[in-house]
PDB file of C-alpha atoms and ligand atoms in Angstrom:
ATOM      1  CA  UNK A  29     -33.172 -81.398  46.326  1.00  0.00           C
ATOM      2  CA  UNK A  30     -33.948 -79.128  43.422  1.00  0.00           C
ATOM      3  CA  UNK A  31     -31.401 -78.299  40.714  1.00  0.00           C
ATOM      4  CA  UNK A  32     -31.057 -75.200  38.561  1.00  0.00           C
ATOM      5  CA  UNK A  33     -32.147 -75.052  34.939  1.00  0.00           C
ATOM      6  CA  UNK A  34     -30.405 -72.488  32.695  1.00  0.00           C
ATOM      7  CA  UNK A  35     -31.046 -72.193  28.958  1.00  0.00           C
ATOM      8  CA  UNK A  36     -28.920 -70.453  26.323  1.00  0.00           C
ATOM      9  CA  UNK A  37     -30.582 -68.798  23.362  1.00  0.00           C
ATOM     10  CA  UNK A  38     -29.747 -66.541  20.453  1.00  0.00           C
ATOM     11  CA  UNK A  39     -29.391 -66.391  16.670  1.00  0.00           C
ATOM     12  CA  UNK A  40     -27.070 -68.790  14.857  1.00  0.00           C
ATOM     13  CA  UNK A  41     -23.444 -67.762  15.378  1.00  0.00           C
ATOM     14  CA  UNK A  42     -24.160 -65.848  18.596  1.00  0.00           C
ATOM     15  CA  UNK A  43     -21.503 -67.830  20.506  1.00  0.00           C
ATOM     16  CA  UNK A  44     -23.894 -69.441  22.979  1.00  0.00           C
ATOM     17  CA  UNK A  45     -22.358 -72.926  22.745  1.00  0.00           C
ATOM     18  CA  UNK A  46     -18.886 -71.600  23.656  1.00  0.00           C
ATOM     19  CA  UNK A  47     -20.382 -69.502  26.439  1.00  0.00           C
ATOM     20  CA  UNK A  48     -22.315 -72.433  27.820  1.00  0.00           C
ATOM     21  CA  UNK A  49     -19.107 -74.464  28.039  1.00  0.00           C
ATOM     22  CA  UNK A  50     -17.246 -71.594  29.732  1.00  0.00           C
ATOM     23  CA  UNK A  51     -20.002 -71.071  32.271  1.00  0.00           C
ATOM     24  CA  UNK A  52     -20.177 -74.816  32.942  1.00  0.00           C
ATOM     25  CA  UNK A  53     -16.431 -75.016  33.618  1.00  0.00           C
ATOM     26  CA  UNK A  54     -16.689 -72.068  35.992  1.00  0.00           C
ATOM     27  CA  UNK A  55     -19.574 -73.681  37.858  1.00  0.00           C
ATOM     28  CA  UNK A  56     -17.717 -76.996  38.054  1.00  0.00           C
ATOM     29  CA  UNK A  57     -14.693 -75.194  39.485  1.00  0.00           C
ATOM     30  CA  UNK A  58     -17.025 -73.976  42.239  1.00  0.00           C
ATOM     31  CA  UNK A  59     -17.879 -77.595  43.002  1.00  0.00           C
ATOM     32  CA  UNK A  60     -21.235 -77.694  41.223  1.00  0.00           C
ATOM     33  CA  UNK A  61     -22.496 -80.772  39.402  1.00  0.00           C
ATOM     34  CA  UNK A  62     -23.210 -79.650  35.834  1.00  0.00           C
ATOM     35  CA  UNK A  63     -25.086 -81.401  33.014  1.00  0.00           C
ATOM     36  CA  UNK A  64     -24.586 -80.099  29.466  1.00  0.00           C
ATOM     37  CA  UNK A  65     -27.278 -80.713  26.911  1.00  0.00           C
ATOM     38  CA  UNK A  66     -28.820 -79.260  23.763  1.00  0.00           C
ATOM     39  CA  UNK A  67     -31.894 -78.963  21.572  1.00  0.00           C
ATOM     40  CA  UNK A  68     -32.715 -80.330  19.205  1.00  0.00           C
ATOM     41  CA  UNK A  69     -31.046 -83.375  20.753  1.00  0.00           C
ATOM     42  CA  UNK A  70     -30.005 -84.333  24.266  1.00  0.00           C
ATOM     43  CA  UNK A  71     -31.356 -87.911  24.103  1.00  0.00           C
ATOM     44  CA  UNK A  72     -30.975 -90.758  21.601  1.00  0.00           C
ATOM     45  CA  UNK A  73     -34.423 -90.064  20.178  1.00  0.00           C
ATOM     46  CA  UNK A  74     -33.780 -86.319  20.237  1.00  0.00           C
ATOM     47  CA  UNK A  75     -30.500 -86.648  18.320  1.00  0.00           C
ATOM     48  CA  UNK A  76     -32.292 -88.740  15.660  1.00  0.00           C
ATOM     49  CA  UNK A  77     -34.913 -85.991  15.391  1.00  0.00           C
ATOM     50  CA  UNK A  78     -32.097 -83.415  15.160  1.00  0.00           C
ATOM     51  CA  UNK A  79     -30.646 -85.233  12.148  1.00  0.00           C
ATOM     52  CA  UNK A  80     -34.008 -85.052  10.363  1.00  0.00           C
ATOM     53  CA  UNK A  81     -34.528 -81.378  11.254  1.00  0.00           C
ATOM     54  CA  UNK A  82     -31.097 -80.150  10.192  1.00  0.00           C
ATOM     55  CA  UNK A  83     -30.595 -82.350   7.115  1.00  0.00           C
ATOM     56  CA  UNK A  84     -30.297 -79.838   4.278  1.00  0.00           C
ATOM     57  CA  UNK A  85     -31.678 -82.383   1.803  1.00  0.00           C
ATOM     58  CA  UNK A  86     -35.042 -82.288   3.645  1.00  0.00           C
ATOM     59  CA  UNK A  87     -36.259 -79.414   1.476  1.00  0.00           C
ATOM     60  CA  UNK A  88     -39.841 -80.788   1.452  1.00  0.00           C
ATOM     61  CA  UNK A  89     -40.352 -80.228   5.189  1.00  0.00           C
ATOM     62  CA  UNK A  90     -43.389 -78.030   5.857  1.00  0.00           C
ATOM     63  CA  UNK A  91     -43.359 -75.562   8.750  1.00  0.00           C
ATOM     64  CA  UNK A  92     -45.873 -77.477  10.891  1.00  0.00           C
ATOM     65  CA  UNK A  93     -43.783 -80.642  10.633  1.00  0.00           C
ATOM     66  CA  UNK A  94     -40.734 -78.661  11.697  1.00  0.00           C
ATOM     67  CA  UNK A  95     -42.507 -77.187  14.747  1.00  0.00           C
ATOM     68  CA  UNK A  96     -43.927 -80.550  15.789  1.00  0.00           C
ATOM     69  CA  UNK A  97     -40.548 -82.280  15.497  1.00  0.00           C
ATOM     70  CA  UNK A  98     -38.826 -79.697  17.699  1.00  0.00           C
ATOM     71  CA  UNK A  99     -41.628 -80.144  20.244  1.00  0.00           C
ATOM     72  CA  UNK A 100     -41.446 -83.952  20.067  1.00  0.00           C
ATOM     73  CA  UNK A 101     -37.716 -83.910  20.786  1.00  0.00           C
ATOM     74  CA  UNK A 102     -38.331 -81.497  23.659  1.00  0.00           C
ATOM     75  CA  UNK A 103     -40.946 -83.707  25.338  1.00  0.00           C
ATOM     76  CA  UNK A 104     -38.506 -86.628  25.302  1.00  0.00           C
ATOM     77  CA  UNK A 105     -35.635 -84.440  26.516  1.00  0.00           C
ATOM     78  CA  UNK A 106     -37.623 -83.027  29.462  1.00  0.00           C
ATOM     79  CA  UNK A 107     -38.812 -86.395  30.750  1.00  0.00           C
ATOM     80  CA  UNK A 108     -35.749 -88.503  29.983  1.00  0.00           C
ATOM     81  CA  UNK A 109     -32.921 -86.139  30.910  1.00  0.00           C
ATOM     82  CA  UNK A 110     -33.742 -82.667  32.264  1.00  0.00           C
ATOM     83  CA  UNK A 111     -36.268 -83.440  35.002  1.00  0.00           C
ATOM     84  CA  UNK A 112     -34.308 -86.392  36.417  1.00  0.00           C
ATOM     85  CA  UNK A 113     -31.068 -84.329  36.501  1.00  0.00           C
ATOM     86  CA  UNK A 114     -32.835 -81.453  38.273  1.00  0.00           C
ATOM     87  CA  UNK A 115     -34.341 -83.960  40.686  1.00  0.00           C
ATOM     88  CA  UNK A 116     -30.788 -84.999  41.590  1.00  0.00           C
ATOM     89  CA  UNK A 117     -29.926 -81.369  42.383  1.00  0.00           C
ATOM     90  CA  UNK A 118     -27.746 -80.799  39.304  1.00  0.00           C
ATOM     91  CA  UNK A 119     -27.295 -77.608  37.312  1.00  0.00           C
ATOM     92  CA  UNK A 120     -28.616 -78.281  33.802  1.00  0.00           C
ATOM     93  CA  UNK A 121     -27.205 -76.057  31.036  1.00  0.00           C
ATOM     94  CA  UNK A 122     -29.228 -76.402  27.857  1.00  0.00           C
ATOM     95  CA  UNK A 123     -28.215 -75.029  24.454  1.00  0.00           C
ATOM     96  CA  UNK A 124     -31.630 -73.793  23.129  1.00  0.00           C
ATOM     97  CA  UNK A 125     -35.100 -74.603  24.468  1.00  0.00           C
ATOM     98  CA  UNK A 126     -38.679 -73.230  24.204  1.00  0.00           C
ATOM     99  CA  UNK A 127     -37.635 -69.714  23.190  1.00  0.00           C
ATOM    100  CA  UNK A 128     -35.988 -70.954  19.996  1.00  0.00           C
ATOM    101  CA  UNK A 129     -39.364 -72.348  18.911  1.00  0.00           C
ATOM    102  CA  UNK A 130     -40.987 -68.928  19.388  1.00  0.00           C
ATOM    103  CA  UNK A 131     -38.123 -67.091  17.648  1.00  0.00           C
ATOM    104  CA  UNK A 132     -37.542 -69.503  14.722  1.00  0.00           C
ATOM    105  CA  UNK A 133     -40.917 -71.145  14.070  1.00  0.00           C
ATOM    106  CA  UNK A 134     -42.928 -68.128  15.264  1.00  0.00           C
ATOM    107  CA  UNK A 135     -41.072 -65.003  14.149  1.00  0.00           C
ATOM    108  CA  UNK A 136     -38.975 -66.787  11.493  1.00  0.00           C
ATOM    109  CA  UNK A 137     -41.572 -69.054   9.860  1.00  0.00           C
ATOM    110  CA  UNK A 138     -44.680 -67.090  10.794  1.00  0.00           C
ATOM    111  CA  UNK A 139     -46.511 -69.827  12.708  1.00  0.00           C
ATOM    112  CA  UNK A 140     -49.141 -68.531  15.141  1.00  0.00           C
ATOM    113  CA  UNK A 141     -47.531 -67.712  18.527  1.00  0.00           C
ATOM    114  CA  UNK A 142     -50.555 -68.913  20.524  1.00  0.00           C
ATOM    115  CA  UNK A 143     -50.300 -72.312  18.856  1.00  0.00           C
ATOM    116  CA  UNK A 144     -46.550 -72.493  19.538  1.00  0.00           C
ATOM    117  CA  UNK A 145     -46.972 -71.502  23.183  1.00  0.00           C
ATOM    118  CA  UNK A 146     -49.497 -74.303  23.547  1.00  0.00           C
ATOM    119  CA  UNK A 147     -47.155 -76.735  21.816  1.00  0.00           C
ATOM    120  CA  UNK A 148     -44.317 -75.679  24.142  1.00  0.00           C
ATOM    121  CA  UNK A 149     -46.612 -76.168  27.166  1.00  0.00           C
ATOM    122  CA  UNK A 150     -47.401 -79.704  26.053  1.00  0.00           C
ATOM    123  CA  UNK A 151     -43.718 -80.480  25.456  1.00  0.00           C
ATOM    124  CA  UNK A 152     -42.376 -79.156  28.769  1.00  0.00           C
ATOM    125  CA  UNK A 153     -45.191 -80.446  30.990  1.00  0.00           C
ATOM    126  CA  UNK A 154     -44.769 -77.668  33.542  1.00  0.00           C
ATOM    127  CA  UNK A 155     -40.983 -77.275  33.432  1.00  0.00           C
ATOM    128  CA  UNK A 156     -39.637 -73.775  32.761  1.00  0.00           C
ATOM    129  CA  UNK A 157     -36.027 -72.555  32.889  1.00  0.00           C
ATOM    130  CA  UNK A 158     -34.975 -70.730  36.062  1.00  0.00           C
ATOM    131  CA  UNK A 159     -32.954 -68.405  33.845  1.00  0.00           C
ATOM    132  CA  UNK A 160     -32.604 -67.881  30.091  1.00  0.00           C
ATOM    133  CA  UNK A 161     -29.505 -66.169  28.731  1.00  0.00           C
ATOM    134  CA  UNK A 162     -30.104 -64.702  25.285  1.00  0.00           C
ATOM    135  CA  UNK A 163     -26.962 -63.842  23.346  1.00  0.00           C
ATOM    136  CA  UNK A 164     -27.801 -61.083  20.917  1.00  0.00           C
ATOM    137  CA  UNK A 165     -25.904 -60.651  17.661  1.00  0.00           C
ATOM    138  CA  UNK A 166     -26.323 -58.992  14.298  1.00  0.00           C
ATOM    139  CA  UNK A 167     -27.265 -61.977  12.071  1.00  0.00           C
ATOM    140  CA  UNK A 168     -24.789 -60.852   9.394  1.00  0.00           C
ATOM    141  CA  UNK A 169     -21.981 -61.189  11.938  1.00  0.00           C
ATOM    142  CA  UNK A 170     -23.421 -64.479  13.211  1.00  0.00           C
ATOM    143  CA  UNK A 171     -23.431 -65.944   9.712  1.00  0.00           C
ATOM    144  CA  UNK A 172     -19.902 -64.693   9.117  1.00  0.00           C
ATOM    145  CA  UNK A 173     -18.806 -66.524  12.294  1.00  0.00           C
ATOM    146  CA  UNK A 174     -20.535 -69.710  11.100  1.00  0.00           C
ATOM    147  CA  UNK A 175     -18.799 -69.487   7.740  1.00  0.00           C
ATOM    148  CA  UNK A 176     -15.434 -69.084   9.461  1.00  0.00           C
ATOM    149  CA  UNK A 177     -16.134 -72.106  11.673  1.00  0.00           C
ATOM    150  CA  UNK A 178     -17.109 -74.179   8.631  1.00  0.00           C
ATOM    151  CA  UNK A 179     -13.836 -73.372   6.906  1.00  0.00           C
ATOM    152  CA  UNK A 180     -11.879 -74.261  10.029  1.00  0.00           C
ATOM    153  CA  UNK A 181     -13.856 -77.433  10.698  1.00  0.00           C
ATOM    154  CA  UNK A 182     -13.567 -79.511   7.506  1.00  0.00           C
ATOM    155  CA  UNK A 183     -15.844 -77.261   5.471  1.00  0.00           C
ATOM    156  CA  UNK A 184     -19.133 -79.016   6.393  1.00  0.00           C
ATOM    157  CA  UNK A 185     -22.097 -77.501   4.548  1.00  0.00           C
ATOM    158  CA  UNK A 186     -24.515 -75.241   6.423  1.00  0.00           C
ATOM    159  CA  UNK A 187     -27.521 -77.028   7.920  1.00  0.00           C
ATOM    160  CA  UNK A 188     -31.144 -76.585   6.785  1.00  0.00           C
ATOM    161  CA  UNK A 189     -31.847 -73.670   9.163  1.00  0.00           C
ATOM    162  CA  UNK A 190     -28.483 -71.912   8.805  1.00  0.00           C
ATOM    163  CA  UNK A 191     -29.043 -71.876   5.039  1.00  0.00           C
ATOM    164  CA  UNK A 192     -32.097 -69.613   5.416  1.00  0.00           C
ATOM    165  CA  UNK A 193     -32.003 -66.100   3.945  1.00  0.00           C
ATOM    166  CA  UNK A 194     -30.612 -63.267   6.089  1.00  0.00           C
ATOM    167  CA  UNK A 195     -34.155 -61.810   6.367  1.00  0.00           C
ATOM    168  CA  UNK A 196     -35.239 -64.984   8.171  1.00  0.00           C
ATOM    169  CA  UNK A 197     -32.382 -64.588  10.660  1.00  0.00           C
ATOM    170  CA  UNK A 198     -33.305 -60.910  11.161  1.00  0.00           C
ATOM    171  CA  UNK A 199     -36.865 -61.945  12.086  1.00  0.00           C
ATOM    172  CA  UNK A 200     -35.482 -64.575  14.483  1.00  0.00           C
ATOM    173  CA  UNK A 201     -33.403 -61.908  16.198  1.00  0.00           C
ATOM    174  CA  UNK A 202     -36.511 -59.727  16.587  1.00  0.00           C
ATOM    175  CA  UNK A 203     -38.216 -62.740  18.141  1.00  0.00           C
ATOM    176  CA  UNK A 204     -35.527 -63.001  20.786  1.00  0.00           C
ATOM    177  CA  UNK A 205     -35.824 -59.264  21.516  1.00  0.00           C
ATOM    178  CA  UNK A 206     -39.582 -59.718  21.895  1.00  0.00           C
ATOM    179  CA  UNK A 207     -39.066 -62.620  24.326  1.00  0.00           C
ATOM    180  CA  UNK A 208     -36.558 -60.665  26.409  1.00  0.00           C
ATOM    181  CA  UNK A 209     -38.971 -57.743  26.661  1.00  0.00           C
ATOM    182  CA  UNK A 210     -42.015 -59.848  27.505  1.00  0.00           C
ATOM    183  CA  UNK A 211     -40.394 -61.954  30.248  1.00  0.00           C
ATOM    184  CA  UNK A 212     -37.559 -59.812  31.686  1.00  0.00           C
ATOM    185  CA  UNK A 213     -37.417 -61.755  34.952  1.00  0.00           C
ATOM    186  CA  UNK A 214     -36.512 -65.054  33.276  1.00  0.00           C
ATOM    187  CA  UNK A 215     -34.863 -63.821  30.061  1.00  0.00           C
ATOM    188  CA  UNK A 216     -31.682 -61.730  30.155  1.00  0.00           C
ATOM    189  CA  UNK A 217     -30.250 -60.358  26.937  1.00  0.00           C
ATOM    190  CA  UNK A 218     -26.486 -59.988  26.541  1.00  0.00           C
ATOM    191  CA  UNK A 219     -24.427 -58.483  23.714  1.00  0.00           C
ATOM    192  CA  UNK A 220     -22.861 -61.549  22.057  1.00  0.00           C
ATOM    193  CA  UNK A 221     -20.803 -59.396  19.681  1.00  0.00           C
ATOM    194  CA  UNK A 222     -18.197 -58.599  22.339  1.00  0.00           C
ATOM    195  CA  UNK A 223     -15.092 -60.710  22.923  1.00  0.00           C
ATOM    196  CA  UNK A 224     -15.540 -64.124  24.531  1.00  0.00           C
ATOM    197  CA  UNK A 225     -14.066 -63.227  27.943  1.00  0.00           C
ATOM    198  CA  UNK A 226     -16.172 -60.085  28.323  1.00  0.00           C
ATOM    199  CA  UNK A 227     -19.354 -61.985  27.462  1.00  0.00           C
ATOM    200  CA  UNK A 228     -18.431 -64.742  29.920  1.00  0.00           C
ATOM    201  CA  UNK A 229     -17.874 -62.246  32.755  1.00  0.00           C
ATOM    202  CA  UNK A 230     -21.252 -60.665  32.102  1.00  0.00           C
ATOM    203  CA  UNK A 231     -23.022 -64.041  31.966  1.00  0.00           C
ATOM    204  CA  UNK A 232     -21.414 -65.221  35.182  1.00  0.00           C
ATOM    205  CA  UNK A 233     -22.347 -61.965  36.906  1.00  0.00           C
ATOM    206  CA  UNK A 234     -26.002 -62.505  35.973  1.00  0.00           C
ATOM    207  CA  UNK A 235     -26.028 -66.184  36.983  1.00  0.00           C
ATOM    208  CA  UNK A 236     -24.378 -65.368  40.278  1.00  0.00           C
ATOM    209  CA  UNK A 237     -26.738 -62.493  41.012  1.00  0.00           C
ATOM    210  CA  UNK A 238     -29.896 -64.393  40.108  1.00  0.00           C
ATOM    211  CA  UNK A 239     -29.147 -67.941  41.207  1.00  0.00           C
ATOM    212  CA  UNK A 240     -25.932 -68.524  43.101  1.00  0.00           C
ATOM    213  CA  UNK A 241     -24.784 -65.692  45.355  1.00  0.00           C
ATOM    214  CA  UNK A 242     -21.265 -67.088  45.360  1.00  0.00           C
ATOM    215  CA  UNK A 243     -18.394 -65.110  46.860  1.00  0.00           C
ATOM    216  CA  UNK A 244     -15.968 -64.986  43.921  1.00  0.00           C
TER     217      UNK A 244
HETATM  218  P1  TMP B 447     -27.847 -75.187  16.982  1.00  0.00           P
HETATM  219  O1  TMP B 447     -27.174 -74.983  15.663  1.00  0.00           O
HETATM  220  O2  TMP B 447     -27.794 -74.013  17.894  1.00  0.00           O
HETATM  221  O3  TMP B 447     -27.493 -76.496  17.629  1.00  0.00           O
HETATM  222  O4  TMP B 447     -29.430 -75.308  16.673  1.00  0.00           O
HETATM  223  C1  TMP B 447     -29.925 -75.993  15.608  1.00  0.00           C
HETATM  224  C2  TMP B 447     -30.885 -75.155  14.808  1.00  0.00           C
HETATM  225  O5  TMP B 447     -32.227 -75.449  15.195  1.00  0.00           O
HETATM  226  C3  TMP B 447     -30.700 -73.657  14.918  1.00  0.00           C
HETATM  227  O6  TMP B 447     -30.628 -73.116  13.617  1.00  0.00           O
HETATM  228  C4  TMP B 447     -31.985 -73.184  15.572  1.00  0.00           C
HETATM  229  C5  TMP B 447     -32.978 -74.252  15.266  1.00  0.00           C
HETATM  230  N1  TMP B 447     -34.064 -74.417  16.239  1.00  0.00           N
HETATM  231  C6  TMP B 447     -35.373 -74.090  15.881  1.00  0.00           C
HETATM  232  O7  TMP B 447     -35.610 -73.630  14.759  1.00  0.00           O
HETATM  233  N2  TMP B 447     -36.381 -74.294  16.780  1.00  0.00           N
HETATM  234  C7  TMP B 447     -36.172 -74.845  18.021  1.00  0.00           C
HETATM  235  O8  TMP B 447     -37.111 -75.014  18.802  1.00  0.00           O
HETATM  236  C8  TMP B 447     -34.798 -75.193  18.372  1.00  0.00           C
HETATM  237  C9  TMP B 447     -34.524 -75.814  19.706  1.00  0.00           C
HETATM  238  C10 TMP B 447     -33.785 -74.968  17.463  1.00  0.00           C
END
């Protein structure tokens, strides 16, 4: 039995986490077995790596270290959680995966894309998403949404990546556009600036068309 692997991507504040939860609930209501996970993170080791990566006091981190840490967490995640869940026929919904490395470390930080593709290949050991949903948003709006969330949720400070200059986030967005254009079969781009329900309907339509063929 082979499961289905769907990844969610997009700039910070694009709403992908909310959308992933909404899609998961919809799939569960159709009787599907859904696993929710995220990167960086998803395993004990991965969550420890996440803490290092997002800690805003880690100002000394060089770009290569950053790229290697994301890849290290991914290797663990693939072997420990994603592949076994797919082997059990589950639908795995993952908040960020290989494309974030290309968009953030490649387009954002300027690390060579060939090197990052190779690093991703090593980390995933042959596993690619069946479908990647990229939520597109103007980074200024994304950051505004993050700021609103911070105020609502106890005012936690922005993490190390969120703190980057708006120009960095603009480059990341271009990276996602590049990915959508270069692999249109796997990567679908959706306007994340619309209201939550509209975005959900569009995402479900795509998932249904590409992977499910449910009568709904
Ligand atoms: P999150 O806030 O969506 O959970 O993601 C954490 C941050 O990590 C987000 O700013 C994007 C960044 N990131 C990368 O820079 N490279 C990667 O490979 C991944 C998975 C995330």
